[in-house]
């Protein structure tokens, strides 16, 4: 809403919607809630009744499709926390159909992130078709099919389908359903648009390996530490010289604080700067102030123009919310 998006173009997903958030979405009159559990459905119906509203809803269906991506970013398998399984979704829709303060408008499915093949998407649609057919037999109709996001980008040597292929494939698979398609793209739009720039502080050779210590750490970009994600790393200025195999690590007091391990890169020296590529998605938004490290600035670059769009956090701001009670002084 703050970004100027019309409420009618907003869907609200997530397994842990709070009462305050549900009320806010109802007041804004968003397109629909993607409900992730039967108890959430009850809560939305209850809040809508209190506010005198009718909540537009879809059930997030967990189709038990292997997205063939990293387990931490897979969301459509039966052992994931997201959505409701096929049989459970059937029961949830039948239950919702009897609720006074909800309006069933769609069906939702998001099977994972960083997908590099189309087959899992098509498989999910086929399973949804069978569910919709069963629901149609109970007199239910739908306006929307929300396929979520998930299309991958190139971090290293991945070759994901381009958005045109993705769009045509989904359209062909869903064409007979007669529903308006909704997509929630994120990574594929911004992932390769962002880099993390860091400066080399020290080089530390040991009998086992060589460490390049930089001033960015896992608090700035947690993906490598969280699930060993690969990000290409390039020197900002190309220098003729040897290639070294190094671990590129940060200043955080954790052994998991690394940006790359056993990476072959041009020889780096103190003061050199590096660009950690493809940091536009799940980069700054997952950053933290762990180890009392102020968040870095964000700089928007457009051709030869640049603007600071988020200023660097300073130490005063870092502790500004902390209050020491008089009783402990």
C-alpha atoms as one frame of an Amber mdcrd trajectory, in Angstrom:
protein
   0.000   0.000   0.000   2.863   2.361   0.857   4.333   1.703  -2.594   1.110
   2.801  -4.254  -0.180  -0.653  -5.186  -3.957  -0.718  -5.527  -5.580  -2.891
  -2.820  -7.456  -4.821  -5.500  -4.115  -6.110  -6.818  -2.895  -7.387  -3.445
  -3.070 -10.970  -2.215  -2.047 -11.763   1.352  -0.149 -14.996   1.935   1.779
 -16.306   4.934   1.220 -18.945   7.579   1.130 -16.559  10.560  -1.259 -13.688
   9.848  -1.989 -11.764  13.055  -5.360 -10.315  14.037  -4.038  -6.801  13.467
  -2.813  -7.729   9.988  -6.085  -9.439   9.069  -8.026  -6.343  10.144  -5.705
  -4.083   8.152  -6.177  -6.183   5.008  -9.940  -6.258   5.470 -10.050  -2.480
   5.920  -7.929  -2.003   2.789 -10.246  -4.343   0.810  -7.485  -6.392  -0.791
  -8.102  -8.844  -3.634  -7.967 -11.935  -1.412  -6.419 -13.773   1.505  -4.506
 -16.949   0.692  -5.498 -19.058   3.712  -2.885 -21.502   4.963  -4.813 -23.449
   7.611  -8.320 -24.266   8.799  -7.781 -22.285  11.992  -6.674 -19.238  10.008
  -9.852 -19.531   7.939 -11.864 -19.462  11.164  -9.964 -16.377  12.361 -10.539
 -14.482   9.110 -14.244 -15.334   9.140 -14.470 -14.171  12.766 -12.678 -10.859
  12.167 -14.670 -10.151   9.014 -17.861 -10.646  11.002 -16.743  -8.243  13.716
 -15.802  -5.600  11.129 -18.969  -6.109   9.101 -16.981  -7.251   6.056 -16.929
 -10.230   3.749 -13.408 -11.556   3.324 -12.407 -12.738  -0.173 -10.388 -15.928
   0.252  -8.486 -18.643  -1.536  -7.030 -21.761   0.045  -3.313 -22.253  -0.412
  -3.135 -25.802  -1.686  -0.042 -27.863  -0.955  -0.017 -30.247  -3.936   2.918
 -32.410  -2.730   4.991 -31.552  -5.797   8.774 -31.777  -5.675   9.973 -28.382
  -6.896  13.503 -29.793  -7.340  15.042 -26.871  -5.475  16.845 -26.438  -2.151
  14.869 -27.978   0.757  14.856 -24.653   2.629  13.015 -22.898  -0.220  10.725
 -25.751  -1.209   7.152 -25.019  -0.122   4.901 -27.492  -1.938   5.810 -30.832
  -0.354   3.590 -32.483   2.226   6.206 -32.061   4.968   6.430 -28.282   4.424
   4.617 -25.874   6.740   2.833 -24.102   3.911  -0.727 -24.547   2.731  -3.124
 -27.465   3.098  -2.859 -30.848   1.381  -5.261 -31.766  -1.427  -7.784 -33.683
   0.685  -7.560 -31.160   3.493  -8.124 -28.343   0.989 -11.304 -30.021  -0.240
 -12.623 -30.124   3.334 -11.486 -26.535   3.991 -13.301 -25.237   0.914 -16.480
 -27.087   1.860 -16.211 -25.629   5.359 -15.567 -22.115   3.990 -18.613 -22.440
   1.747 -20.737 -22.608   4.893 -19.128 -19.571   6.515 -21.127 -16.376   6.659
 -18.319 -13.831   6.380 -16.027 -15.231   3.685 -16.346 -15.197  -0.084 -14.514
 -17.958  -1.970 -12.914 -16.304  -4.999  -9.783 -18.272  -5.822  -7.365 -21.125
  -5.404  -3.701 -20.653  -4.567  -0.541 -22.715  -4.998   3.118 -21.819  -4.504
   5.484 -24.780  -4.656   8.869 -23.203  -4.012  11.525 -20.716  -5.005  14.443
 -20.744  -7.448  12.849 -23.323  -9.771  14.840 -23.970 -12.940  12.451 -26.379
 -14.697   8.847 -26.040 -15.856   7.714 -29.606 -15.095   6.929 -28.962 -11.379
   4.692 -25.997 -12.286   2.774 -28.062 -14.849   2.469 -30.970 -12.414   1.005
 -28.641  -9.779  -1.567 -27.252 -12.229  -2.696 -30.743 -13.216  -3.269 -31.635
  -9.568  -5.195 -28.405  -9.022  -7.412 -29.190 -12.004  -8.575 -32.407 -10.346
  -9.299 -30.562  -7.101 -11.241 -27.822  -8.880 -13.298 -30.405 -10.742 -14.275
 -32.012  -7.426 -15.164 -28.607  -5.969 -17.208 -27.714  -9.068 -19.294 -30.807
  -8.368 -20.191 -29.193  -5.044 -21.345 -26.045  -6.842 -18.224 -23.955  -6.217
 -16.759 -21.656  -8.871 -13.600 -19.570  -8.841 -12.327 -16.323 -10.357  -8.606
 -16.583  -9.725  -5.779 -19.085  -9.911  -2.771 -17.778  -7.999   0.338 -19.715
  -9.054   2.634 -17.813  -6.699   6.178 -17.230  -7.860   9.256 -19.400  -7.922
  10.907 -18.862 -11.296  14.656 -19.031 -10.744  17.558 -16.844 -11.828  21.173
 -17.520 -12.745  23.499 -17.402  -9.739  26.182 -19.689 -11.144  25.507 -22.106
 -13.991  21.718 -22.479 -13.716  19.706 -22.170 -16.930  16.154 -21.385 -15.800
  13.429 -20.805 -18.399  13.053 -17.168 -19.378   9.811 -15.440 -18.330   8.352
 -15.777 -21.826   8.688 -19.558 -21.786   7.350 -19.634 -18.237   4.321 -17.541
 -19.184   3.483 -19.543 -22.296   3.829 -22.858 -20.490   1.596 -21.823 -17.586
  -0.977 -20.318 -19.949  -1.119 -23.501 -22.020  -1.403 -25.739 -18.951  -4.146
 -23.602 -17.358  -5.998 -22.488 -20.476  -8.983 -24.794 -20.065  -9.578 -23.660
 -16.479 -11.023 -20.291 -17.489  -9.517 -18.490 -14.481  -7.643 -15.218 -14.188
  -3.999 -16.021 -13.516  -2.170 -14.284 -10.676   1.597 -14.394 -10.229   3.828
 -13.284  -7.371   7.242 -12.831  -9.004  10.019 -11.473  -6.837  13.456 -13.022
  -7.255  13.198 -13.175 -11.048  12.597  -9.394 -11.175  15.154  -8.109  -8.662
  17.589 -10.950  -7.987  20.193 -10.111 -10.608  19.615  -6.360 -10.259  21.458
  -6.105  -6.933  25.072  -6.455  -5.808  26.698  -6.260  -2.389  29.903  -4.215
  -2.456  32.520  -5.008   0.169  36.100  -4.022   0.935  38.975  -6.380   1.659
  40.277  -5.813   5.184  42.925  -8.496   5.508  44.373 -11.569   3.870  45.155
 -14.393   6.270  47.142 -17.391   4.980  47.120 -20.522   7.150  48.644 -23.970
   6.652  45.222 -25.219   5.541  43.867 -22.401   3.367  43.875 -18.675   2.715
  41.168 -16.428   4.121  40.206 -13.113   2.570  38.488 -11.117   5.322  36.051
  -8.474   4.065  33.875  -5.893   5.788  30.562  -7.555   4.791  29.315 -10.597
   6.632  26.488 -13.014   7.152  24.442 -10.256   8.752  24.485  -8.412   5.408
  23.920 -11.441   3.140  22.900 -14.597   4.971  22.140 -16.853   1.986  25.618
 -18.487   1.802  25.617 -19.238   5.543  21.946 -20.247   5.694  21.897 -22.810
   2.915  25.291 -22.678   1.246  23.940 -20.562  -1.599  26.353 -19.644  -4.377
  26.938 -16.001  -5.313  29.468 -15.068  -7.964  32.120 -12.717  -6.555  34.076
 -10.354  -8.784  36.776  -7.763  -8.061  35.535  -4.249  -8.806  38.748  -3.517
 -10.659  40.312  -6.191 -12.837  44.000  -6.705 -12.142  46.389  -8.848 -14.088
  47.757 -11.459 -11.729  47.499 -14.896 -10.237  44.289 -16.711  -9.418  44.027
 -17.856  -5.818  41.704 -20.314  -4.103  40.418 -18.605  -0.968  37.627 -18.524
   1.580  35.967 -15.096   1.529  34.741 -14.451   5.064  33.269 -11.628   7.107
  33.962 -10.069  10.520  31.131 -11.788  12.433  32.041 -13.941  15.457  30.690
 -17.128  13.837  32.447 -19.867  11.871  29.406 -19.829   9.570  30.231 -16.252
   8.538  31.352 -16.687   4.946  30.403 -15.411   1.503  32.292 -18.093  -0.423
  34.453 -21.116   0.298  37.291 -22.495  -1.827  36.553 -19.846  -4.452  39.027
 -19.201  -7.260  39.387 -15.464  -7.756  41.972 -12.908  -8.824  44.475 -12.229
  -6.058  42.982  -9.715  -3.642  44.800  -7.269  -1.368  43.835  -4.982   1.505
  41.701  -2.110   0.209  40.441  -3.934  -2.886  36.692  -4.016  -3.336  34.557
  -6.919  -4.450  31.051  -7.232  -5.850  28.928 -10.096  -4.564  26.566 -10.643
  -7.460  22.847 -11.511  -7.626  22.163 -10.050  -4.187  18.966  -8.230  -5.117
  16.617 -10.903  -3.758  16.699 -12.153  -0.169  19.679  -9.887   0.458  18.973
  -6.651   2.312  15.512  -7.833   3.327  17.121 -10.671   5.336  19.940  -8.532
   6.726  20.279  -7.983  10.461  22.244  -5.953  12.973  23.786  -9.051  14.543
  27.065  -8.383  16.380  25.961  -4.734  16.638  26.752  -4.139  12.990  24.790
  -1.239  11.482  22.939  -2.057   8.282  24.671  -0.843   5.104  23.190   1.814
   2.833  21.243   0.961  -0.303  22.219   2.781  -3.481  20.057   2.838  -6.605
  22.127   3.030  -9.788  20.574   3.976 -13.122  23.139   4.336 -15.883  25.613
   6.948 -14.683  23.212   8.293 -12.037  22.982   7.049  -8.485  20.979   7.879
  -5.382  21.191   6.735  -1.793  17.709   5.310  -1.192  18.387   4.028   2.321
  21.008   5.688   4.485  23.519   3.714   6.491  22.320   2.905  10.017  24.501
   4.561  12.634  25.270   3.391  16.164  22.924   5.917  17.789  20.009   4.628
  15.707  21.069   1.043  16.450  20.489   1.495  20.193  17.821   4.211  20.052
  15.003   1.834  21.060  16.800   0.411  24.091  15.631   1.507  27.556  17.447
   0.757  30.802  14.978   0.689  33.717  15.851   2.875  36.681  15.514  -0.186
  38.927  18.610  -1.828  37.467  20.849   1.246  37.649
